[in-house]
CSV table of C-alpha atoms in Angstrom, one decimal:
chain,number,residue,atom,x,y,z
A,1,LYS,CA,-12.5,71.1,-79.1
A,2,ILE,CA,-15.8,72.9,-80.0
A,3,GLY,CA,-14.3,76.1,-78.7
A,4,LEU,CA,-11.0,75.5,-80.9
A,5,ALA,CA,-13.0,74.5,-84.3
A,6,ALA,CA,-14.9,77.8,-83.5
A,7,MET,CA,-11.7,79.7,-83.7
A,8,ALA,CA,-10.4,77.9,-86.5
A,9,LEU,CA,-13.4,79.2,-88.6
A,10,GLY,CA,-12.7,82.6,-87.5
A,11,ALA,CA,-14.9,83.1,-84.5
A,12,GLY,CA,-11.8,83.8,-82.3
A,13,ARG,CA,-8.6,84.5,-81.8
A,14,ALA,CA,-5.5,82.3,-82.1
A,15,THR,CA,-2.9,85.1,-80.9
A,16,GLN,CA,-3.3,88.7,-79.7
A,17,ASN,CA,-3.3,90.0,-83.0
A,18,ALA,CA,-5.4,88.1,-85.4
A,19,VAL,CA,-8.3,89.5,-86.9
A,20,ILE,CA,-12.0,87.9,-85.1
A,21,ASP,CA,-14.6,87.1,-88.3
A,22,HIS,CA,-17.8,88.2,-86.5
A,23,SER,CA,-19.6,86.2,-88.7
A,24,ALA,CA,-18.0,82.6,-88.2
A,25,GLY,CA,-19.2,80.6,-85.6
A,26,LEU,CA,-21.1,77.4,-84.7
A,27,GLU,CA,-24.5,76.9,-83.6
A,28,LEU,CA,-24.7,73.7,-81.0
A,29,LEU,CA,-28.1,71.8,-82.0
A,30,LYS,CA,-27.8,69.0,-79.5
A,31,LYS,CA,-26.4,68.9,-76.2
A,32,SER,CA,-24.6,65.9,-74.3
A,33,GLY,CA,-27.3,63.2,-73.4
A,34,ASP,CA,-29.4,64.2,-76.2
A,35,LYS,CA,-30.9,61.7,-78.6
A,36,VAL,CA,-30.0,61.7,-82.2
A,37,MET,CA,-31.0,59.9,-85.0
A,38,SER,CA,-29.2,58.7,-88.0
A,39,GLY,CA,-28.9,62.0,-90.3
A,40,GLU,CA,-29.6,64.6,-88.1
A,41,PRO,CA,-27.5,67.5,-87.6
A,42,ILE,CA,-25.9,68.1,-84.4
A,43,VAL,CA,-24.1,71.5,-85.3
A,44,VAL,CA,-24.1,73.9,-87.9
A,45,LEU,CA,-20.9,75.9,-89.2
A,46,HIS,CA,-20.9,79.1,-89.9
A,47,TYR,CA,-17.8,80.6,-92.0
A,48,ASN,CA,-16.4,82.4,-94.6
A,49,GLN,CA,-12.6,81.2,-95.1
A,50,GLU,CA,-13.2,77.7,-97.3
A,51,SER,CA,-9.7,76.7,-96.5
A,52,ALA,CA,-10.5,77.0,-92.4
A,53,LEU,CA,-13.3,74.1,-92.9
A,54,PRO,CA,-11.2,70.8,-92.7
A,55,ASN,CA,-9.3,72.0,-89.6
A,56,ALA,CA,-12.6,72.7,-87.6
A,57,LEU,CA,-14.3,69.3,-88.9
A,58,ALA,CA,-11.6,67.4,-87.7
A,59,LEU,CA,-11.5,69.6,-84.3
A,60,LEU,CA,-15.4,68.5,-84.2
A,61,ASP,CA,-14.8,65.2,-85.1
A,62,LYS,CA,-12.7,64.7,-81.7
A,63,ALA,CA,-15.2,66.7,-79.5
A,64,TYR,CA,-18.1,64.1,-80.5
A,65,ALA,CA,-19.0,60.8,-79.4
A,66,ILE,CA,-22.0,58.8,-80.7
A,67,SER,CA,-23.2,56.4,-78.6
A,68,ASP,CA,-26.2,53.9,-78.1
A,69,PHE,CA,-26.0,54.8,-74.4
A,70,PRO,CA,-26.2,58.2,-72.9
A,71,PRO,CA,-23.1,59.5,-71.1
A,72,ALA,CA,-22.3,59.0,-67.3
A,73,GLU,CA,-23.5,62.4,-65.6
A,74,ASN,CA,-20.9,64.6,-64.6
A,75,ASP,CA,-21.5,67.5,-61.8
A,76,LEU,CA,-20.6,70.8,-62.7
A,77,ILE,CA,-20.3,71.8,-59.3
A,78,LYS,CA,-17.3,69.6,-57.7
A,79,LYS,CA,-17.2,71.0,-54.2
A,80,VAL,CA,-18.6,73.9,-52.2
A,81,ILE,CA,-15.8,75.8,-50.5
A,82,TYR,CA,-17.2,77.6,-47.2
């Protein structure tokens, strides 16, 4: 959802012929499991198309979950095949 939000801002292509806005994108300020204080930013959005902002914000809202407890750890490597 974070990648889709970046694309909505113009940082990626929805179609092969779409133009990329090289000044658009996201700065992720926090990683999964990081402590966040109330009012502290977790992501900075860079965009030129004001009309793209609502869709990007909706996607980001679905991408993050704020909890009093850290998330369960996920192994990045599920299985090693020899």
